[in-house]
Short mmCIF file of N, CA and C and ligand atoms in Angstrom, two decimals:
data_model
loop_
_atom_site.label_atom_id
_atom_site.label_comp_id
_atom_site.label_asym_id
_atom_site.label_seq_id
_atom_site.Cartn_x
_atom_site.Cartn_y
_atom_site.Cartn_z
N MET A 1 72.24 103.22 120.68
CA MET A 1 73.32 102.55 122.19
C MET A 1 74.00 102.35 121.60
N THR A 2 75.11 102.37 122.35
CA THR A 2 76.82 101.93 121.67
C THR A 2 77.28 101.62 121.81
N PRO A 3 77.45 100.27 121.31
CA PRO A 3 78.30 99.17 122.20
C PRO A 3 79.54 99.86 122.15
N VAL A 4 80.33 98.93 123.02
CA VAL A 4 81.58 98.73 123.77
C VAL A 4 82.01 96.97 123.69
N LEU A 5 82.89 97.86 122.99
CA LEU A 5 83.25 96.37 122.50
C LEU A 5 85.22 95.62 122.37
N ASP A 6 84.69 94.60 122.87
CA ASP A 6 85.73 94.03 123.60
C ASP A 6 87.33 93.88 122.45
N GLU A 7 87.81 93.38 122.97
CA GLU A 7 89.42 92.84 122.26
C GLU A 7 88.86 91.76 121.04
N GLU A 8 88.52 90.37 121.39
CA GLU A 8 88.38 89.96 120.06
C GLU A 8 86.99 90.42 118.75
N GLU A 9 86.00 91.20 119.69
CA GLU A 9 85.07 92.37 117.61
C GLU A 9 86.41 92.89 117.11
N ILE A 10 87.24 93.92 117.99
CA ILE A 10 88.45 94.45 117.62
C ILE A 10 89.56 94.51 116.83
N GLY A 11 89.75 93.10 116.68
CA GLY A 11 90.49 91.69 116.03
C GLY A 11 89.56 91.92 114.70
N ILE A 12 88.30 90.74 115.66
CA ILE A 12 87.98 91.00 114.02
C ILE A 12 87.53 92.31 112.40
N LEU A 13 87.26 94.00 113.66
CA LEU A 13 87.65 95.09 112.96
C LEU A 13 88.58 95.04 112.40
N GLU A 14 90.23 95.49 112.77
CA GLU A 14 90.71 94.97 112.47
C GLU A 14 91.33 94.58 110.39
N CYS A 15 90.34 93.44 110.96
CA CYS A 15 90.72 92.43 109.81
C CYS A 15 90.01 92.89 108.76
N ILE A 16 88.44 93.29 109.12
CA ILE A 16 88.00 93.45 108.12
C ILE A 16 88.12 95.29 107.76
N LYS A 17 89.34 95.52 108.62
CA LYS A 17 90.45 97.33 107.92
C LYS A 17 90.55 96.53 106.53
N ASP A 18 91.48 96.00 107.45
CA ASP A 18 92.73 95.04 106.57
C ASP A 18 92.43 95.02 104.43
N VAL A 19 91.60 94.00 105.73
CA VAL A 19 91.08 93.20 103.13
C VAL A 19 89.84 94.11 102.69
N GLN A 20 88.72 95.31 103.28
CA GLN A 20 88.00 95.94 102.90
C GLN A 20 89.09 96.39 102.08
N THR A 21 87.18 96.34 100.57
CA THR A 21 88.35 96.73 99.04
C THR A 21 87.03 97.72 98.34
N ASP A 22 87.21 98.17 97.61
CA ASP A 22 85.96 99.30 97.85
C ASP A 22 84.77 98.92 97.50
N ARG A 23 84.79 97.08 97.34
CA ARG A 23 83.79 96.97 97.67
C ARG A 23 82.83 95.91 98.53
N GLY A 24 83.95 96.44 99.31
CA GLY A 24 83.60 94.88 100.61
C GLY A 24 84.42 94.19 100.52
N PHE A 25 83.78 93.40 102.03
CA PHE A 25 84.79 92.80 102.04
C PHE A 25 83.96 91.36 102.08
N HIS A 26 84.57 90.61 101.81
CA HIS A 26 83.64 89.04 102.24
C HIS A 26 83.95 88.03 103.66
N ILE A 27 83.18 87.28 104.03
CA ILE A 27 83.41 86.76 105.25
C ILE A 27 84.37 86.15 104.99
N ARG A 28 84.68 84.93 103.91
CA ARG A 28 85.81 84.15 104.14
C ARG A 28 86.88 84.67 104.13
N ASP A 29 87.54 85.74 103.46
CA ASP A 29 89.08 86.70 104.16
C ASP A 29 88.58 86.30 105.20
N ILE A 30 87.94 86.76 106.68
CA ILE A 30 87.83 87.38 107.56
C ILE A 30 88.49 86.48 109.00
N ILE A 31 88.08 85.12 107.94
CA ILE A 31 88.10 83.63 108.34
C ILE A 31 89.22 83.16 108.49
N LYS A 32 89.53 83.91 107.29
CA LYS A 32 90.98 83.28 107.56
C LYS A 32 92.19 83.86 107.41
N LYS A 33 91.64 85.42 107.81
CA LYS A 33 93.06 86.83 108.36
C LYS A 33 92.47 86.49 109.79
N ALA A 34 91.22 86.08 110.98
CA ALA A 34 90.83 86.32 111.94
C ALA A 34 91.80 84.91 112.91
N LYS A 35 91.94 83.84 111.92
CA LYS A 35 92.56 82.84 112.58
C LYS A 35 94.50 82.88 112.28
N ALA A 36 94.18 83.34 111.18
CA ALA A 36 95.75 83.81 111.18
C ALA A 36 96.59 84.24 112.61
N GLY A 37 95.70 85.48 112.38
CA GLY A 37 95.78 87.46 112.96
C GLY A 37 96.33 86.56 114.59
N TYR A 38 94.59 86.07 114.85
CA TYR A 38 94.32 86.70 115.63
C TYR A 38 93.66 85.19 116.96
N GLY A 39 94.28 83.97 115.66
CA GLY A 39 93.30 83.15 117.55
C GLY A 39 91.88 83.24 116.88
N ILE A 40 91.68 83.80 116.06
CA ILE A 40 90.18 83.44 115.95
C ILE A 40 89.30 81.89 115.28
N SER A 41 87.65 81.36 116.08
CA SER A 41 87.55 80.41 115.81
C SER A 41 86.60 80.99 114.42
N ARG A 42 85.72 80.49 113.65
CA ARG A 42 85.64 80.17 112.66
C ARG A 42 83.69 80.87 112.93
N SER A 43 83.32 79.88 113.34
CA SER A 43 82.49 80.97 114.66
C SER A 43 82.22 81.06 114.70
N THR A 44 82.93 81.57 115.91
CA THR A 44 83.40 83.36 116.72
C THR A 44 83.45 84.33 115.70
N VAL A 45 83.99 83.56 114.46
CA VAL A 45 83.88 85.32 113.36
C VAL A 45 82.58 85.76 113.30
N TYR A 46 82.14 84.24 112.95
CA TYR A 46 80.16 84.00 112.46
C TYR A 46 79.91 84.59 113.58
N GLU A 47 79.19 84.40 114.02
CA GLU A 47 79.21 85.47 115.94
C GLU A 47 79.54 86.83 115.68
N ILE A 48 80.52 87.33 116.09
CA ILE A 48 80.92 88.59 115.64
C ILE A 48 80.40 89.29 114.52
N VAL A 49 80.81 89.24 113.41
CA VAL A 49 80.58 89.58 112.70
C VAL A 49 79.10 90.31 112.51
N GLY A 50 77.90 88.62 113.40
CA GLY A 50 76.85 88.80 113.15
C GLY A 50 76.32 90.26 114.63
N TYR A 51 77.40 90.64 115.54
CA TYR A 51 76.85 91.43 116.36
C TYR A 51 77.11 92.71 116.25
N LEU A 52 78.05 92.71 115.47
CA LEU A 52 78.69 94.01 113.96
C LEU A 52 77.46 94.74 113.85
N GLU A 53 77.01 93.62 113.58
CA GLU A 53 75.70 93.94 112.03
C GLU A 53 74.45 94.14 112.93
N PHE A 54 74.76 93.35 113.98
CA PHE A 54 72.47 94.15 114.66
C PHE A 54 73.04 95.19 115.26
N HIS A 55 74.77 95.50 115.69
CA HIS A 55 75.39 97.02 116.19
C HIS A 55 75.23 98.41 114.71
N GLY A 56 74.30 97.39 113.38
CA GLY A 56 75.17 98.47 112.69
C GLY A 56 76.07 99.13 112.28
N LEU A 57 77.03 98.62 111.98
CA LEU A 57 78.74 98.18 112.42
C LEU A 57 79.22 98.04 110.74
N ILE A 58 78.27 96.29 110.78
CA ILE A 58 78.65 96.44 109.41
C ILE A 58 76.74 96.19 108.66
N LYS A 59 77.21 96.25 107.55
CA LYS A 59 76.17 96.34 106.72
C LYS A 59 76.66 95.58 105.22
N THR A 60 75.68 95.57 104.67
CA THR A 60 75.59 95.02 103.38
C THR A 60 74.85 95.70 101.95
N ASN A 61 76.34 95.74 101.01
CA ASN A 61 75.79 97.47 100.18
C ASN A 61 74.38 96.57 98.89
N SER A 62 74.76 97.65 98.21
CA SER A 62 74.11 97.01 96.54
C SER A 62 74.87 95.85 95.87
N SER A 63 76.27 96.00 96.45
CA SER A 63 75.90 94.43 95.43
C SER A 63 76.49 93.85 95.62
N GLY A 64 75.88 93.00 97.39
CA GLY A 64 75.56 91.74 98.14
C GLY A 64 76.64 92.67 98.79
N TYR A 65 77.81 92.52 98.02
CA TYR A 65 79.27 92.35 100.08
C TYR A 65 78.24 92.78 101.14
N ARG A 66 79.24 92.83 102.18
CA ARG A 66 79.59 93.48 103.09
C ARG A 66 80.29 94.36 103.61
N GLU A 67 80.39 94.91 103.93
CA GLU A 67 81.35 96.28 104.51
C GLU A 67 81.08 97.40 105.82
N LEU A 68 81.96 97.95 106.12
CA LEU A 68 82.42 98.26 107.26
C LEU A 68 80.90 99.78 107.26
N ASP A 69 80.62 100.36 108.33
CA ASP A 69 80.16 101.58 107.42
C ASP A 69 80.90 102.14 109.09
N GLU A 70 81.92 102.89 108.64
CA GLU A 70 82.65 103.87 109.18
C GLU A 70 82.29 105.34 109.99
N MET A 71 80.58 105.50 109.33
CA MET A 71 80.27 106.58 110.70
C MET A 71 79.16 105.84 112.24
N GLN A 72 79.16 104.37 112.31
CA GLN A 72 78.34 103.88 113.11
C GLN A 72 79.75 103.96 114.37
N ALA A 73 79.60 104.80 114.94
CA ALA A 73 79.54 104.91 116.78
C ALA A 73 80.04 104.48 117.17
N TYR A 74 81.36 103.44 118.27
CA TYR A 74 81.19 102.29 119.15
C TYR A 74 82.19 103.32 120.01
N SER A 75 82.56 101.93 121.10
CA SER A 75 83.37 102.75 122.20
C SER A 75 84.18 101.26 122.32
N VAL A 76 85.59 100.81 122.90
CA VAL A 76 86.02 99.96 123.50
C VAL A 76 86.39 100.42 124.86
N MET A 77 86.94 99.06 125.65
CA MET A 77 87.12 99.34 126.76
C MET A 77 88.66 100.15 126.78
N CYS A 78 90.09 100.16 127.20
CA CYS A 78 91.16 99.80 127.27
C CYS A 78 91.24 99.00 128.24
N PRO A 79 92.27 97.81 128.04
CA PRO A 79 93.10 96.72 128.76
C PRO A 79 93.18 96.68 129.32
N GLU A 80 94.43 98.07 129.45
CA GLU A 80 94.51 98.58 130.55
C GLU A 80 95.17 99.08 131.22
N CYS A 81 93.50 100.44 131.33
CA CYS A 81 93.66 100.93 132.38
C CYS A 81 91.61 100.95 132.46
N ASP A 82 91.22 100.19 131.80
CA ASP A 82 89.27 100.05 131.85
C ASP A 82 89.13 100.98 131.99
N ARG A 83 89.34 102.31 130.98
CA ARG A 83 88.78 103.22 131.01
C ARG A 83 87.88 103.28 129.48
N GLU A 84 87.23 103.87 129.14
CA GLU A 84 86.47 103.62 128.30
C GLU A 84 86.11 104.66 126.54
N ILE A 85 86.80 104.31 125.73
CA ILE A 85 87.32 105.23 125.30
C ILE A 85 86.34 105.11 123.41
N PRO A 86 86.20 106.32 122.99
CA PRO A 86 86.06 107.07 121.21
C PRO A 86 86.61 105.54 120.32
N GLY A 87 86.20 104.10 119.86
CA GLY A 87 86.25 103.96 118.60
C GLY A 87 87.69 104.21 118.21
N ASP A 88 86.75 105.79 117.63
CA ASP A 88 88.18 106.26 116.72
C ASP A 88 89.50 106.78 117.81
N ASP A 89 89.37 107.09 118.83
CA ASP A 89 91.00 107.24 119.13
C ASP A 89 91.46 106.61 120.11
N TYR A 90 91.18 105.02 119.80
CA TYR A 90 92.31 103.99 120.39
C TYR A 90 93.33 104.12 119.41
N VAL A 91 94.33 102.87 119.77
CA VAL A 91 95.08 102.44 118.85
C VAL A 91 95.20 100.55 118.81
N ASN A 92 95.64 100.84 117.83
CA ASN A 92 95.33 98.52 117.27
C ASN A 92 96.66 98.41 118.15
N GLU A 93 97.39 97.73 119.31
CA GLU A 93 97.87 97.08 119.74
C GLU A 93 98.79 95.48 119.93
N LYS A 94 98.63 95.44 119.10
CA LYS A 94 98.62 93.36 118.36
C LYS A 94 97.41 92.94 118.57
N GLY A 95 96.40 93.92 118.63
CA GLY A 95 95.10 92.84 117.81
C GLY A 95 94.63 93.51 119.39
N ARG A 96 94.88 94.64 120.60
CA ARG A 96 93.95 94.88 121.65
C ARG A 96 93.80 96.54 121.03
N GLY A 97 93.04 97.00 121.81
CA GLY A 97 92.13 98.04 121.68
C GLY A 97 92.73 99.44 122.99
N VAL A 98 94.52 99.47 122.89
CA VAL A 98 94.13 100.88 123.81
C VAL A 98 94.36 102.17 123.39
N CYS A 99 94.06 103.09 124.96
CA CYS A 99 94.09 104.17 123.70
C CYS A 99 95.43 104.82 124.18
N GLU A 100 95.20 106.18 123.86
CA GLU A 100 96.07 106.70 123.76
C GLU A 100 97.05 106.76 124.81
N ASP A 101 97.15 107.64 125.78
CA ASP A 101 97.81 107.65 127.74
C ASP A 101 98.57 106.27 127.03
N CYS A 102 97.93 105.61 127.49
CA CYS A 102 98.51 104.16 127.03
C CYS A 102 99.34 103.16 126.82
N TYR A 103 98.87 103.34 125.39
CA TYR A 103 100.53 103.69 124.53
C TYR A 103 101.47 103.62 124.63
N ILE A 104 100.62 105.30 125.02
CA ILE A 104 102.55 105.61 124.72
C ILE A 104 103.47 105.68 126.29
N GLU A 105 102.43 105.73 126.82
CA GLU A 105 103.29 104.65 128.20
C GLU A 105 103.53 103.74 127.91
N ALA A 106 103.53 102.40 126.75
CA ALA A 106 103.81 101.59 126.83
C ALA A 106 105.07 101.80 126.42
N HIS A 107 105.60 102.64 125.37
CA HIS A 107 106.09 103.14 123.61
C HIS A 107 107.30 103.70 124.06
N GLN A 108 107.01 104.90 125.62
CA GLN A 108 108.38 106.04 125.98
C GLN A 108 108.72 104.84 126.07
N LYS A 109 110.35 105.55 125.42
CA LYS A 109 111.66 105.25 126.27
C LYS A 109 111.74 105.84 128.36
N ILE A 110 111.50 106.94 128.89
CA ILE A 110 111.47 107.69 130.25
C ILE A 110 109.45 106.74 130.43
N LYS A 111 110.45 106.91 131.95
CA LYS A 111 109.01 106.43 132.20
C LYS A 111 108.24 107.51 132.42
N PHE A 112 106.94 107.73 133.09
CA PHE A 112 106.09 109.33 133.68
C PHE A 112 105.23 108.13 134.04
N ALA A 113 104.94 109.25 134.74
CA ALA A 113 104.56 108.57 135.61
C ALA A 113 102.96 107.86 136.70
N ASP A 114 103.01 107.51 138.02
CA ASP A 114 101.49 105.98 137.37
C ASP A 114 100.08 106.84 138.32
N PRO A 115 99.23 106.06 137.86
CA PRO A 115 98.02 106.69 138.34
C PRO A 115 97.53 107.61 139.92
N VAL A 116 98.48 106.57 140.06
CA VAL A 116 98.26 106.24 141.99
C VAL A 116 99.00 107.49 141.89
N ALA A 117 100.21 107.92 140.92
CA ALA A 117 101.22 109.22 142.73
C ALA A 117 100.60 111.14 141.46
N VAL A 118 99.62 111.08 140.72
CA VAL A 118 98.79 112.21 140.61
C VAL A 118 97.12 111.90 141.12
N ARG A 119 96.96 110.90 141.23
CA ARG A 119 95.80 111.48 142.88
C ARG A 119 96.64 112.49 143.92
N SER A 120 97.54 111.24 144.10
CA SER A 120 97.80 111.71 145.40
C SER A 120 98.72 113.42 145.70
N LYS A 121 98.94 113.65 144.15
CA LYS A 121 100.26 115.04 143.24
C LYS A 121 98.70 116.39 143.88
N LYS A 122 97.93 115.48 142.93
CA LYS A 122 96.46 116.38 142.81
C LYS A 122 95.55 117.06 144.61
N LEU A 123 96.14 115.35 144.93
CA LEU A 123 94.61 116.13 146.47
C LEU A 123 96.60 116.91 146.90
N PHE A 124 97.60 116.07 147.31
CA PHE A 124 98.14 117.36 148.64
C PHE A 124 97.50 117.90 147.37
N ARG A 125 98.36 118.72 146.66
CA ARG A 125 98.18 120.36 145.46
C ARG A 125 97.23 120.90 146.57
N LYS A 126 96.13 120.05 146.26
CA LYS A 126 94.54 120.36 146.11
C LYS A 126 94.32 120.72 148.42
N GLN A 127 94.80 120.05 148.75
CA GLN A 127 95.05 119.52 150.09
C GLN A 127 95.58 121.85 150.56
N HIS A 128 96.97 121.77 149.74
CA HIS A 128 97.66 122.44 149.95
C HIS A 128 97.48 123.97 150.02
N GLY A 129 96.22 123.66 149.06
CA GLY A 129 95.48 124.59 148.51
C GLY A 129 95.91 125.85 147.76
N PHE A 130 97.02 124.96 146.80
CA PHE A 130 97.75 125.33 145.49
C PHE A 130 96.35 124.35 144.36
N GLU A 131 96.99 126.26 143.16
CA GLU A 131 95.34 126.17 141.81
C GLU A 131 96.32 126.67 140.74
N GLY A 132 97.11 125.96 139.97
CA GLY A 132 98.18 126.56 138.42
C GLY A 132 98.71 125.92 138.87
N THR A 133 99.42 126.97 139.00
CA THR A 133 101.77 126.81 138.70
C THR A 133 101.56 127.32 140.05
N GLU A 134 100.48 127.60 141.47
CA GLU A 134 100.94 127.25 142.20
C GLU A 134 102.02 126.48 142.75
N GLY A 135 103.55 127.43 143.77
CA GLY A 135 104.30 125.53 144.62
C GLY A 135 105.21 125.27 144.36
N LEU A 136 104.71 125.75 142.13
CA LEU A 136 105.89 124.89 141.63
C LEU A 136 107.11 126.09 141.70
N THR A 137 108.46 125.80 141.40
CA THR A 137 110.08 126.48 141.69
C THR A 137 109.75 127.05 139.48
N GLU A 138 110.56 127.89 140.01
CA GLU A 138 110.41 128.45 139.22
C GLU A 138 111.36 128.58 137.64
N LEU A 139 111.48 127.35 137.89
CA LEU A 139 112.07 126.61 136.93
C LEU A 139 110.72 125.37 136.20
N GLN A 140 110.44 124.58 137.37
CA GLN A 140 109.04 124.22 136.11
C GLN A 140 107.49 125.39 136.10
N LYS A 141 107.30 126.51 136.94
CA LYS A 141 106.52 127.33 136.27
C LYS A 141 107.70 127.72 134.07
N GLU A 142 108.50 127.85 134.31
CA GLU A 142 109.24 128.37 132.96
C GLU A 142 109.01 127.43 131.67
N LEU A 143 108.84 125.87 132.39
CA LEU A 143 108.40 124.70 131.52
C LEU A 143 106.87 124.97 131.34
N TYR A 144 106.82 125.77 131.97
CA TYR A 144 105.03 124.91 131.55
C TYR A 144 104.67 125.88 131.08
N ASP A 145 105.08 127.51 131.35
CA ASP A 145 104.24 127.92 130.61
C ASP A 145 105.16 128.37 128.97
N PHE A 146 105.79 128.07 129.09
CA PHE A 146 106.82 127.83 127.76
C PHE A 146 105.60 126.74 126.49
N ILE A 147 105.49 124.98 127.69
CA ILE A 147 104.85 124.75 126.75
C ILE A 147 103.21 125.03 126.39
N LEU A 148 102.71 125.79 127.35
CA LEU A 148 102.03 126.86 126.98
C LEU A 148 101.59 127.41 125.33
N THR A 149 102.88 128.60 125.84
CA THR A 149 103.67 129.16 124.73
C THR A 149 103.25 128.32 122.76
N GLU A 150 104.04 127.17 123.55
CA GLU A 150 103.59 126.54 122.17
C GLU A 150 102.95 126.32 122.15
N GLY A 151 102.51 125.30 122.51
CA GLY A 151 101.29 124.63 122.36
C GLY A 151 101.73 122.84 122.65
N GLY A 152 102.77 123.31 122.58
CA GLY A 152 103.25 121.25 122.30
C GLY A 152 104.82 121.42 121.69
N ALA A 153 105.79 120.57 122.97
CA ALA A 153 107.31 120.57 122.18
C ALA A 153 107.40 118.78 122.70
N THR A 154 108.22 118.30 122.25
CA THR A 154 108.65 117.44 122.43
C THR A 154 110.10 118.25 123.63
N PRO A 155 110.18 116.24 124.61
CA PRO A 155 111.23 116.73 126.20
C PRO A 155 112.81 116.55 125.40
N ASP A 156 113.12 116.53 123.84
CA ASP A 156 114.49 116.57 123.49
C ASP A 156 114.78 118.18 123.39
N LYS A 157 113.47 118.78 122.27
CA LYS A 157 113.98 119.97 122.82
C LYS A 157 113.65 120.52 123.19
N ILE A 158 112.74 120.67 124.50
CA ILE A 158 112.87 121.60 125.82
C ILE A 158 113.49 121.28 126.85
N SER A 159 114.67 119.81 126.89
CA SER A 159 115.84 120.25 127.27
C SER A 159 117.21 120.94 126.54
N LYS A 160 116.46 121.03 124.86
CA LYS A 160 118.44 121.62 124.46
C LYS A 160 117.86 123.59 125.11
N LEU A 161 116.90 123.65 124.44
CA LEU A 161 115.71 124.69 125.73
C LEU A 161 116.66 125.26 126.97
N PHE A 162 116.02 124.93 127.31
CA PHE A 162 116.94 124.55 129.02
C PHE A 162 117.80 124.37 128.80
N GLY A 163 118.69 123.99 128.72
CA GLY A 163 119.77 123.54 128.84
C GLY A 163 119.48 122.14 130.51
N LEU A 164 118.87 121.22 129.95
CA LEU A 164 118.52 120.35 130.64
C LEU A 164 119.26 119.21 130.60
N LYS A 165 119.93 118.33 131.67
CA LYS A 165 119.70 116.67 131.13
C LYS A 165 119.00 115.73 131.57
N PRO A 166 118.45 114.80 129.89
CA PRO A 166 117.52 114.51 129.77
C PRO A 166 115.97 113.55 130.85
N GLN A 167 116.96 113.23 131.50
CA GLN A 167 116.22 113.09 133.16
C GLN A 167 116.13 113.62 133.73
N GLU A 168 116.16 115.45 133.83
CA GLU A 168 116.63 115.97 134.38
C GLU A 168 114.73 115.91 134.00
N THR A 169 114.75 117.02 132.89
CA THR A 169 113.76 116.85 131.86
C THR A 169 112.69 115.76 132.46
N SER A 170 112.65 114.77 132.08
CA SER A 170 112.02 114.05 132.42
C SER A 170 111.15 114.27 133.83
N ASN A 171 112.18 114.26 134.75
CA ASN A 171 111.68 114.41 135.54
C ASN A 171 110.93 115.39 136.62
N GLN A 172 111.16 116.70 135.66
CA GLN A 172 110.17 118.16 136.36
C GLN A 172 108.88 117.67 134.71
N LEU A 173 109.19 117.14 133.65
CA LEU A 173 107.67 116.97 133.01
C LEU A 173 106.49 115.82 133.64
N ALA A 174 107.10 114.75 134.54
CA ALA A 174 106.31 114.54 134.95
C ALA A 174 105.54 114.86 136.28
N LEU A 175 106.86 116.29 137.32
CA LEU A 175 106.04 116.31 138.03
C LEU A 175 104.74 117.23 137.81
N LEU A 176 105.12 118.59 136.69
CA LEU A 176 104.04 118.59 136.16
C LEU A 176 102.77 118.07 135.64
N ARG A 177 103.63 116.46 134.91
CA ARG A 177 102.52 115.86 134.52
C ARG A 177 101.32 115.04 136.32
N HIS A 178 102.36 115.26 137.02
CA HIS A 178 101.21 114.97 138.02
C HIS A 178 100.33 115.74 138.52
N CYS A 179 100.92 116.86 138.65
CA CYS A 179 100.17 118.31 138.65
C CYS A 179 99.20 118.25 137.89
N GLU A 180 99.03 117.29 136.44
CA GLU A 180 97.73 117.70 135.80
C GLU A 180 98.05 119.12 135.27
N LEU A 181 99.04 119.15 134.44
CA LEU A 181 98.94 120.27 134.10
C LEU A 181 100.07 120.49 132.91
N VAL A 182 99.90 119.17 132.71
CA VAL A 182 100.63 118.85 131.04
C VAL A 182 100.06 117.36 131.41
N LYS A 183 100.26 116.75 129.01
CA LYS A 183 99.87 115.05 129.36
C LYS A 183 100.85 115.08 127.49
N LEU A 184 100.99 113.98 127.78
CA LEU A 184 102.17 113.33 126.95
C LEU A 184 100.56 113.37 125.22
N ARG A 185 101.58 113.17 124.07
CA ARG A 185 100.79 113.22 122.86
C ARG A 185 101.43 113.01 121.98
N LYS A 186 100.99 111.57 120.98
CA LYS A 186 102.45 111.21 119.89
C LYS A 186 101.24 111.55 118.70
N MET A 187 102.61 111.68 118.39
CA MET A 187 102.25 113.04 117.62
C MET A 187 102.81 112.09 116.04
N GLY A 188 102.70 111.07 115.41
CA GLY A 188 103.21 111.42 113.72
C GLY A 188 104.52 109.70 115.11
N GLU A 189 106.07 109.97 114.84
CA GLU A 189 106.17 109.22 115.16
C GLU A 189 106.99 109.10 116.36
N GLU A 190 106.48 111.15 116.93
CA GLU A 190 107.37 111.65 118.07
C GLU A 190 106.73 112.11 119.36
N ILE A 191 107.24 111.76 120.44
CA ILE A 191 106.24 112.36 122.01
C ILE A 191 106.49 113.85 121.70
N TYR A 192 105.55 114.30 122.52
CA TYR A 192 105.32 115.64 122.68
C TYR A 192 104.32 115.81 124.20
N VAL A 193 105.21 117.10 125.36
CA VAL A 193 103.70 117.74 126.34
C VAL A 193 103.66 118.71 125.62
N VAL A 194 102.44 117.84 125.77
CA VAL A 194 101.47 119.56 126.10
C VAL A 194 100.25 119.24 126.44
N PRO A 195 99.46 120.95 126.68
CA PRO A 195 98.75 121.76 128.20
C PRO A 195 98.12 120.33 128.58
N TYR A 196 97.99 119.91 129.45
CA TYR A 196 96.53 119.18 129.96
C TYR A 196 95.04 119.77 129.41
N ASP A 197 94.92 120.85 129.13
CA ASP A 197 93.37 120.77 128.38
C ASP A 197 93.20 120.48 127.28
N SER A 198 94.56 120.96 126.82
CA SER A 198 94.42 120.00 124.74
C SER A 198 93.51 119.34 124.03
ZN1 ZN B 1 93.91 102.96 128.66
#
């Protein structure tokens, strides 16, 4: 069974990743770091380390040090959208394991659609029998085709190529996003618009 880790448990996991060397880690260092970084008490550290050991995420190596077993699967619950996501897919946001979508939402300067809008737009199109790019304007279709062909592009690049003002690009992309034709993905420091199914 894959454990679903909560915020404090992720905090401990992050501490371990910071402190761990080739030899492993010592619980003393985790206690120090967890207290300073996350305000987690010593007894809670022991409790969580025990829990992680129970699930095989931490094991004791041949030199008697504890170490993180990176191969063990775990999930986290995104505190923003309550979705369960695989442990290697979360982004550490000040000790909170948020999903990539929520991370991008929180960090982008242009505010994109909220999930309610996505649902209603999708429902609206479904009720009207629209599929794929049906019901989109010519510009929206062109933008979508471009993103499909390129596999992804930054809003900035799209603005330049299509001669759109950034706000206009953002509006058009928000609509494509509502229709679940495209989504955002952070690659390095840049945010890309990529096909929804990629
Ligand atoms: Zn989320």
